[in-house]
Amino acid sequence: MKIYINGNFFSEENANISVFDHGLLYGDGIFEGIRVYNKRVFKLVEHVERLYYSAKAIALTIPMSEKEMIEAVLETCRVNELSDGYIRLVVTRGVGTLGLGPDRCGTPQIIIIASNIQLYPEEFYTRGMKIITVPTTRNHHNAINPAIKSLNYLNNILAKIEANNAGVQEAIMLNSQGFVAECTGDNIFLVKKNQLITPPLSAGALYGITRGTVIDLAQEAGIETSEPNVTRYDVYNADECFLTGSAAELIPVIEVDGRQIGTGAPGPVFKKLLDSFHDLTKSSGTAIFV
Ligand code: PMP
C-alpha cells in the first residue's frame, strides 16, 4: 500500500507523521471517509466539499484547491490500483509546539490512505442489528460543532465504548435536549407509515453524504421524507429503522433498547432504498481512470 503525504507516496512503514503534529497532540484536524466502487470514487466532490467546510469551521487553510484535492485522491487510487475500497483523507493542523496554539503550527499535513473497510459482520446486513441508546451526549453546537468531521472523535468513541460494554456495536446518541441526533458513526433513519424520517441536522447529526443520497433516492422513489425532531419513543414505535454511512452503507436495525422495531426484520422501504443505493453505487462516481 502506498500512502499519500503532502504530494509524495510512501510505503506503509515509511508513512510517518511527526509526534509534534497537532493532529496527534490535540486531535486538531479534519477527515473524510470515502468509498470506491467499481473504479469510481463515490460522491467525491461532496466529500471534498465537506472537508473544506470542516476546514473553514476550524479556521484551517488547506494548502491546495478542492480541484487539486480531488486529483490527489484519484492519483492515490491509481497508484494503489484500487477499484473497490475505502479512502481515508486526513488534514492535520501540522507540526507545532507542545502548547495548544494553532498559530505556531507549520503547514497542514495532507494524508490519503486508500484501503478497505468492513465495519460490521455480513449477517447484520441481512438480519439487522441491535443497538442501544447511550448516556454520552452528542456534541453541543457551541462545543465542537457536530457538523465538523474533526479528528477529535473522543465523544463518539466514549459512546461506542458504552455500546460495546452493553454487547452491541452501534448506539444512538441524543443531543443535550434529549432528541435523537444520530449514531456514533452513522446517521439514523426511521420509517413510519411509509414515510421516511431522519433527525434534522440542527439536532446534532453530521451532514452525512449517505444520508443525503438516501433522501434523494427516497424522493425519486416518491417516498415522502421529513426531518422532524425525533425522540426515543418515535424510534421504538417506528415500522423500520436503519443507519447510513460511507463505511456502513445502509444497515437495518431490528432492536433498540430491547424494543423490537417493526416486525424484527429488515423492512420493505429499507430494502427498496438499499436496492436503489446499490444501483447508484454501480453507475455513478468520479472515474479513477479517464
Ligand atoms: N455520523 C458520524 C458521526 C460519522 O462519523 C459518519 C461518517 N462515518 C456519519 C454520520 C455518516 O456520514 P457519511 O454518510 O458522510 O459517511
Tab-separated table of C-alpha atoms and ligand atoms in Angstrom:
chain	number	residue	atom	x	y	z
A	1	MET	CA	0.000	0.000	0.000
A	2	LYS	CA	1.260	3.451	-0.941
A	3	ILE	CA	0.213	6.316	1.284
A	4	TYR	CA	-0.012	9.896	0.092
A	5	ILE	CA	1.546	12.510	2.351
A	6	ASN	CA	1.791	16.077	1.058
A	7	GLY	CA	2.149	15.112	-2.578
A	8	ASN	CA	4.537	12.170	-2.134
A	9	PHE	CA	3.856	8.450	-1.826
A	10	PHE	CA	5.344	6.317	0.950
A	11	SER	CA	5.197	2.642	1.839
A	12	GLU	CA	3.171	1.831	4.966
A	13	GLU	CA	6.373	1.500	7.034
A	14	ASN	CA	7.697	4.855	5.874
A	15	ALA	CA	4.461	6.827	6.030
A	16	ASN	CA	5.282	8.845	9.131
A	17	ILE	CA	3.932	11.992	10.721
A	18	SER	CA	5.711	13.993	13.429
A	19	VAL	CA	4.846	13.345	17.075
A	20	PHE	CA	4.548	17.148	17.328
A	21	ASP	CA	1.719	17.247	14.812
A	22	HIS	CA	-1.313	18.787	16.487
A	23	GLY	CA	-3.487	16.189	14.793
A	24	LEU	CA	-1.911	13.733	17.230
A	25	LEU	CA	-1.316	16.027	20.199
A	26	TYR	CA	-4.755	17.660	20.223
A	27	GLY	CA	-6.970	15.979	17.634
A	28	ASP	CA	-6.608	19.234	15.740
A	29	GLY	CA	-7.537	18.356	12.190
A	30	ILE	CA	-10.311	17.014	9.998
A	31	PHE	CA	-11.033	13.957	7.901
A	32	GLU	CA	-13.275	12.205	5.406
A	33	GLY	CA	-14.110	8.545	4.793
A	34	ILE	CA	-14.936	7.882	1.144
A	35	ARG	CA	-15.976	4.742	-0.773
A	36	VAL	CA	-14.685	3.486	-4.090
A	37	TYR	CA	-16.969	1.272	-6.170
A	38	ASN	CA	-16.062	-0.232	-9.500
A	39	LYS	CA	-13.172	2.161	-10.245
A	40	ARG	CA	-15.229	5.223	-9.329
A	41	VAL	CA	-14.985	7.343	-6.212
A	42	PHE	CA	-18.494	7.699	-4.826
A	43	LYS	CA	-19.632	11.282	-4.110
A	44	LEU	CA	-16.029	12.514	-4.233
A	45	VAL	CA	-16.960	16.121	-4.934
A	46	GLU	CA	-19.386	16.147	-1.983
A	47	HIS	CA	-16.797	14.651	0.397
A	48	VAL	CA	-14.114	17.129	-0.649
A	49	GLU	CA	-16.605	19.967	-0.288
A	50	ARG	CA	-17.460	18.821	3.251
A	51	LEU	CA	-13.737	18.575	4.066
A	52	TYR	CA	-13.271	22.209	3.069
A	53	TYR	CA	-16.338	23.213	5.101
A	54	SER	CA	-14.868	21.436	8.142
A	55	ALA	CA	-11.556	23.220	7.489
A	56	LYS	CA	-13.294	26.585	7.332
A	57	ALA	CA	-15.094	25.886	10.595
A	58	ILE	CA	-11.834	25.144	12.423
A	59	ALA	CA	-10.020	28.038	10.702
A	60	LEU	CA	-7.574	25.762	8.907
A	61	THR	CA	-6.398	26.722	5.431
A	62	ILE	CA	-5.779	23.635	3.333
A	63	PRO	CA	-2.738	24.385	1.168
A	64	MET	CA	-4.315	23.165	-2.083
A	65	SER	CA	-7.501	23.801	-4.017
A	66	GLU	CA	-10.536	21.482	-3.945
A	67	LYS	CA	-9.749	20.531	-7.552
A	68	GLU	CA	-6.189	19.586	-6.606
A	69	MET	CA	-7.520	17.595	-3.632
A	70	ILE	CA	-9.860	15.652	-5.917
A	71	GLU	CA	-6.932	14.888	-8.216
A	72	ALA	CA	-4.754	13.810	-5.240
A	73	VAL	CA	-7.444	11.333	-4.122
A	74	LEU	CA	-7.783	9.926	-7.641
A	75	GLU	CA	-3.995	9.658	-8.003
A	76	THR	CA	-3.795	7.750	-4.693
A	77	CYS	CA	-6.388	5.293	-6.011
A	78	ARG	CA	-4.440	4.908	-9.254
A	79	VAL	CA	-1.110	4.325	-7.507
A	80	ASN	CA	-2.768	1.673	-5.327
A	81	GLU	CA	-4.776	0.203	-8.209
A	82	LEU	CA	-7.851	0.478	-6.020
A	83	SER	CA	-11.053	-0.463	-7.799
A	84	ASP	CA	-13.213	-1.094	-4.712
A	85	GLY	CA	-12.359	0.108	-1.245
A	86	TYR	CA	-12.327	2.889	1.263
A	87	ILE	CA	-10.314	6.099	1.324
A	88	ARG	CA	-9.338	7.960	4.452
A	89	LEU	CA	-8.497	11.575	3.755
A	90	VAL	CA	-6.936	13.442	6.689
A	91	VAL	CA	-5.750	17.013	7.097
A	92	THR	CA	-3.952	17.867	10.327
A	93	ARG	CA	-3.066	21.306	11.705
A	94	GLY	CA	0.588	20.392	11.202
A	95	VAL	CA	3.703	20.322	13.348
A	96	GLY	CA	3.550	22.705	16.302
A	97	THR	CA	4.877	23.128	19.800
A	98	LEU	CA	3.657	21.393	22.960
A	99	GLY	CA	1.324	24.362	23.536
A	100	LEU	CA	-2.187	24.454	22.093
A	101	GLY	CA	-1.521	27.390	19.775
A	102	PRO	CA	-2.529	26.602	16.205
A	103	ASP	CA	-0.762	29.794	15.135
A	104	ARG	CA	2.562	28.124	15.904
A	105	CYS	CA	1.895	25.140	13.661
A	106	GLY	CA	3.575	24.819	10.280
A	107	THR	CA	1.925	23.604	7.106
A	108	PRO	CA	-1.147	21.379	7.441
A	109	GLN	CA	-0.324	17.760	6.656
A	110	ILE	CA	-2.423	16.073	3.983
A	111	ILE	CA	-2.663	12.291	4.234
A	112	ILE	CA	-4.590	9.977	1.911
A	113	ILE	CA	-4.901	6.253	2.634
A	114	ALA	CA	-6.562	4.048	0.012
A	115	SER	CA	-7.528	0.787	1.659
A	116	ASN	CA	-10.501	-1.383	2.623
A	117	ILE	CA	-13.011	-1.396	5.424
A	118	GLN	CA	-15.603	-3.798	6.765
A	119	LEU	CA	-17.402	-2.278	9.674
A	120	TYR	CA	-19.968	-4.898	10.552
A	121	PRO	CA	-20.367	-8.638	10.025
A	122	GLU	CA	-22.349	-9.675	6.938
A	123	GLU	CA	-25.260	-11.085	8.979
A	124	PHE	CA	-26.033	-7.609	10.361
A	125	TYR	CA	-26.858	-6.545	6.811
A	126	THR	CA	-29.169	-9.466	6.135
A	127	ARG	CA	-30.792	-9.922	9.559
A	128	GLY	CA	-30.398	-6.459	11.031
A	129	MET	CA	-28.539	-5.211	14.086
A	130	LYS	CA	-29.456	-4.467	17.673
A	131	ILE	CA	-28.465	-1.119	19.121
A	132	ILE	CA	-28.989	0.860	22.309
A	133	THR	CA	-29.160	4.483	23.405
A	134	VAL	CA	-26.094	5.568	25.376
A	135	PRO	CA	-25.612	8.257	28.047
A	136	THR	CA	-22.816	10.161	26.284
A	137	THR	CA	-24.483	13.127	24.595
A	138	ARG	CA	-23.753	14.271	21.063
A	139	ASN	CA	-21.530	17.361	20.967
A	140	HIS	CA	-23.362	20.618	21.589
A	141	HIS	CA	-23.267	23.079	18.680
A	142	ASN	CA	-21.459	25.526	20.948
A	143	ALA	CA	-18.692	22.997	21.633
A	144	ILE	CA	-17.131	21.124	18.696
A	145	ASN	CA	-19.936	21.633	16.212
A	146	PRO	CA	-21.253	18.178	15.270
A	147	ALA	CA	-21.138	19.139	11.589
A	148	ILE	CA	-17.335	19.278	11.777
A	149	LYS	CA	-15.757	15.948	10.910
A	150	SER	CA	-12.849	16.611	13.210
A	151	LEU	CA	-10.010	14.326	14.250
A	152	ASN	CA	-11.311	14.667	17.788
A	153	TYR	CA	-13.803	11.774	17.876
A	154	LEU	CA	-13.405	11.027	21.553
A	155	ASN	CA	-17.001	11.925	22.329
A	156	ASN	CA	-18.226	9.359	19.813
A	157	ILE	CA	-15.622	6.849	20.965
A	158	LEU	CA	-16.948	7.120	24.537
A	159	ALA	CA	-20.422	6.390	23.188
A	160	LYS	CA	-19.010	3.462	21.228
A	161	ILE	CA	-17.384	2.084	24.383
A	162	GLU	CA	-20.743	2.294	26.153
A	163	ALA	CA	-22.334	0.415	23.251
A	164	ASN	CA	-19.613	-2.241	23.246
A	165	ASN	CA	-19.894	-2.649	27.035
A	166	ALA	CA	-23.575	-3.416	26.523
A	167	GLY	CA	-22.720	-6.014	23.875
A	168	VAL	CA	-23.758	-4.054	20.778
A	169	GLN	CA	-21.740	-2.332	18.078
A	170	GLU	CA	-23.603	0.901	17.437
A	171	ALA	CA	-25.547	3.309	19.607
A	172	ILE	CA	-27.985	6.168	19.372
A	173	MET	CA	-26.652	9.437	20.741
A	174	LEU	CA	-29.158	12.013	21.968
A	175	ASN	CA	-28.442	15.712	21.909
A	176	SER	CA	-28.374	17.894	25.009
A	177	GLN	CA	-32.148	18.448	24.676
A	178	GLY	CA	-32.851	14.727	24.610
A	179	PHE	CA	-33.685	14.460	20.904
A	180	VAL	CA	-32.142	11.748	18.767
A	181	ALA	CA	-29.085	13.135	16.943
A	182	GLU	CA	-27.507	10.131	15.202
A	183	CYS	CA	-25.292	7.143	15.990
A	184	THR	CA	-21.591	7.097	16.841
A	185	GLY	CA	-20.503	6.821	13.212
A	186	ASP	CA	-23.722	6.676	11.230
A	187	ASN	CA	-26.858	8.725	10.601
A	188	ILE	CA	-30.226	7.252	11.573
A	189	PHE	CA	-33.473	6.860	9.611
A	190	LEU	CA	-36.955	5.720	10.641
A	191	VAL	CA	-39.891	4.607	8.525
A	192	LYS	CA	-43.371	5.290	9.894
A	193	LYS	CA	-46.485	4.563	7.818
A	194	ASN	CA	-44.386	4.502	4.625
A	195	GLN	CA	-42.838	7.895	5.354
A	196	LEU	CA	-39.113	8.325	5.779
A	197	ILE	CA	-37.953	10.298	8.813
A	198	THR	CA	-34.466	11.383	9.826
A	199	PRO	CA	-33.425	13.856	12.548
A	200	PRO	CA	-32.633	17.356	11.302
A	201	LEU	CA	-29.023	18.473	11.084
A	202	SER	CA	-29.822	21.019	13.794
A	203	ALA	CA	-30.406	18.072	16.177
A	204	GLY	CA	-26.672	17.363	16.005
A	205	ALA	CA	-26.389	14.965	13.072
A	206	LEU	CA	-23.378	15.024	10.804
A	207	TYR	CA	-24.266	16.271	7.317
A	208	GLY	CA	-23.922	12.683	6.139
A	209	ILE	CA	-23.224	12.161	2.453
A	210	THR	CA	-25.008	8.787	2.534
A	211	ARG	CA	-27.879	10.449	4.429
A	212	GLY	CA	-28.210	12.990	1.609
A	213	THR	CA	-28.042	10.235	-1.010
A	214	VAL	CA	-30.781	8.225	0.719
A	215	ILE	CA	-33.037	11.289	0.954
A	216	ASP	CA	-32.519	11.893	-2.797
A	217	LEU	CA	-33.272	8.243	-3.600
A	218	ALA	CA	-36.409	8.316	-1.448
A	219	GLN	CA	-37.640	11.434	-3.199
A	220	GLU	CA	-37.001	9.872	-6.611
A	221	ALA	CA	-38.998	6.833	-5.492
A	222	GLY	CA	-41.875	9.051	-4.354
A	223	ILE	CA	-41.339	8.244	-0.670
A	224	GLU	CA	-42.348	11.180	1.481
A	225	THR	CA	-39.409	12.368	3.601
A	226	SER	CA	-39.313	14.682	6.589
A	227	GLU	CA	-36.738	15.837	9.157
A	228	PRO	CA	-38.589	16.425	12.435
A	229	ASN	CA	-37.116	16.232	15.903
A	230	VAL	CA	-37.249	12.588	16.964
A	231	THR	CA	-37.419	11.085	20.458
A	232	ARG	CA	-36.714	7.545	21.620
A	233	TYR	CA	-40.483	6.975	21.711
A	234	ASP	CA	-40.577	7.617	17.944
A	235	VAL	CA	-37.715	5.178	17.412
A	236	TYR	CA	-39.355	2.397	19.461
A	237	ASN	CA	-42.633	2.822	17.574
A	238	ALA	CA	-41.163	3.082	14.076
A	239	ASP	CA	-42.067	0.452	11.473
A	240	GLU	CA	-38.456	0.348	10.322
A	241	CYS	CA	-35.121	1.762	11.385
A	242	PHE	CA	-31.815	1.818	9.543
A	243	LEU	CA	-28.437	3.550	9.678
A	244	THR	CA	-26.373	5.133	6.932
A	245	GLY	CA	-22.686	5.934	6.492
A	246	SER	CA	-19.991	5.728	3.846
A	247	ALA	CA	-18.354	2.780	5.584
A	248	ALA	CA	-21.539	1.056	6.835
A	249	GLU	CA	-23.601	1.939	3.714
A	250	LEU	CA	-27.222	1.111	4.680
A	251	ILE	CA	-27.707	-1.206	7.636
A	252	PRO	CA	-31.050	-2.303	9.116
A	253	VAL	CA	-31.778	-2.007	12.849
A	254	ILE	CA	-34.200	-4.514	14.347
A	255	GLU	CA	-33.972	-3.751	18.058
A	256	VAL	CA	-33.354	-0.571	20.071
A	257	ASP	CA	-33.019	-0.610	23.881
A	258	GLY	CA	-34.621	-4.049	23.998
A	259	ARG	CA	-37.665	-2.978	21.946
A	260	GLN	CA	-38.237	-4.825	18.698
A	261	ILE	CA	-38.565	-2.458	15.752
A	262	GLY	CA	-41.460	-3.286	13.411
A	263	THR	CA	-41.511	-6.977	12.534
A	264	GLY	CA	-37.978	-7.505	13.831
A	265	ALA	CA	-36.646	-7.995	10.301
A	266	PRO	CA	-35.330	-5.579	7.632
A	267	GLY	CA	-38.396	-3.810	6.193
A	268	PRO	CA	-39.654	-3.164	2.653
A	269	VAL	CA	-38.759	0.534	2.481
A	270	PHE	CA	-35.227	-0.242	3.650
A	271	LYS	CA	-34.888	-2.985	1.037
A	272	LYS	CA	-36.142	-0.742	-1.732
A	273	LEU	CA	-33.736	2.051	-0.789
A	274	LEU	CA	-30.876	-0.434	-0.446
A	275	ASP	CA	-31.512	-1.724	-3.975
A	276	SER	CA	-31.514	1.756	-5.442
A	277	PHE	CA	-28.413	2.648	-3.403
A	278	HIS	CA	-26.590	-0.366	-4.857
A	279	ASP	CA	-27.713	0.592	-8.372
A	280	LEU	CA	-26.378	4.091	-7.828
A	281	THR	CA	-23.004	2.960	-6.497
A	282	LYS	CA	-22.595	0.740	-9.575
A	283	SER	CA	-23.200	3.527	-12.007
A	284	SER	CA	-22.037	6.809	-10.506
A	285	GLY	CA	-18.972	8.474	-9.023
A	286	THR	CA	-15.800	10.146	-10.280
A	287	ALA	CA	-13.891	7.793	-12.572
A	288	ILE	CA	-10.392	6.982	-11.306
A	289	PHE	CA	-9.074	6.295	-14.806
A	290	VAL	CA	-10.027	8.649	-17.597
B	1	PMP	N1	-22.249	10.448	11.652
B	1	PMP	C1	-20.987	10.361	12.090
B	1	PMP	C2	-20.672	10.769	13.470
B	1	PMP	C3	-19.984	9.885	11.230
B	1	PMP	O1	-18.729	9.806	11.656
B	1	PMP	C4	-20.332	9.498	9.921
B	1	PMP	C5	-19.279	9.001	8.972
B	1	PMP	N2	-18.714	7.786	9.408
B	1	PMP	C6	-21.664	9.576	9.522
B	1	PMP	C7	-22.599	10.077	10.408
B	1	PMP	C8	-22.085	9.178	8.147
B	1	PMP	O2	-21.645	10.140	7.207
B	1	PMP	P1	-21.307	9.777	5.708
B	1	PMP	O3	-22.542	9.195	5.110
B	1	PMP	O4	-20.948	11.075	5.075
B	1	PMP	O5	-20.184	8.806	5.714
